[in-house]
Amino acid sequence: MKYGFVMAYGDARDAAELAAIAEENGWDGFFVWESIWGIDAWVMLGAAAMTTQRIRLGTMLTPVPRRKPWDLAGQVSTVDNLSGGRVILAAGLGVTGDERFWLFEDDPGRKVRAELMDESLEMLTHLWRDEPFEYSGKHYRAKKVAELMPPAPPPPVQQPRVTTWMVGAWPRPKSMRRAALQDGWLPNYIVPPGGEPGELTPAHLAEGVDWIRRERATHDLTMDGYDVVAEGSTRAEDRKAADTVRPWAEAGATWWIDADWSSMDRDVVREASERRLKAGPPRID
């Protein structure tokens, strides 16, 4: 089991300082969330890369369909190279039905965002190689040229792609298949038959893990190195914090992400984050 922490709010300086504290206190990952209009997540992660040596660095999460894949590929490659190959890209379709996330454009709908996601994932695998390529999709295209000037960004350290965690809505097969074919599952639970988001339980997670195992097997893929991510909140002063994590590990989770979204006040978040990080992760072993 590995343990990550999400900084709920802060700037690049906060990220650099808190990531170092996380590394010093035994955490395995440090994450920030990517806004539509706000402090740049990849600048924050770049700053964190300069103050750390071991800890994984990533987003929680990136709304990939709302990004141009070539812009995202360059940012991710830059931080992956800066960190020596420690980036995790957590990818999702983006929040729907909430006006604060759609200030500058209209939501094209889940179907279109899913199409954009699939094309982006295809393009990212090409964009993370140091070679020209041609691509023709419904929403994106790329022309193949013999030589780019200025040149394309250097490929990331991680090959054939940067570690990519994908949101998968259990039990929707198409959404789950997208996650199964990446490097990790960020689980959501959809209540059938209405299709509304529900509360994920360890039992749901275990069912989803079994489904992913079978799906990967049909593509000659094993579960070796595949991540299953559970998210929740534990308190620094709770000596039994591991009891919160243990059911998720028993259900098949390989990562626990500690995230407290109760405040967006920078000073409050900074103080609470330091206290939680210094207490160390809620290890079950």
C-alpha angles and dihedrals in degrees: 000000000000126000130219136179130212120214101219095201138354144099134267093279091053090049093050093049098041094046089056090050090049092052093047091053100050104264118146101207141027120199140185129189123245116233129199092227113013145069110344110256094205093051087052091050091046089055090048090051090060094056099043139060108186115017121102116243126207154135126269086219145350117194092220098185089060093055130075103245093224092053092047092046091054094049094047093046091050094054093040090055092043091052097042095249102318102126126122117192110205107197133196140160093251132250117299131199097027117108095206089068094049103052097129106030142022120260104252090205135260094280093057093042089052090052090050090049094052093048091046092053090051092049095046091061088057095040091055091062125081095236139088117260142181124227134174120184138151093265107016137039138180129201118218113231128178095234135009120215114219089031125244116268115274112269116259121264090245113077145229081011142340111271104276125196115195132202110240123187110219123246097014106107098206093050092044092048090056089055094043092059094052128064102272146007124241099193129222123173121221117197110229136251097015095046096225121145112263139186112284115227131189088253091058090047092052091051091050093049091053090050092049091049091055093043093050090049090059087059093046090253125135130206091248107128093000113136127220112192128207121186130200144121131267129179126242092230096047108108090189096052089122088067088067092053101040098076090053093050090049089052091055107272114148096184131045114200116198110210129168111190096172095110139030094188106120096217093047092047093047094052094043092046093052091049093048095044095049090053088062131231121310094254118191095199 
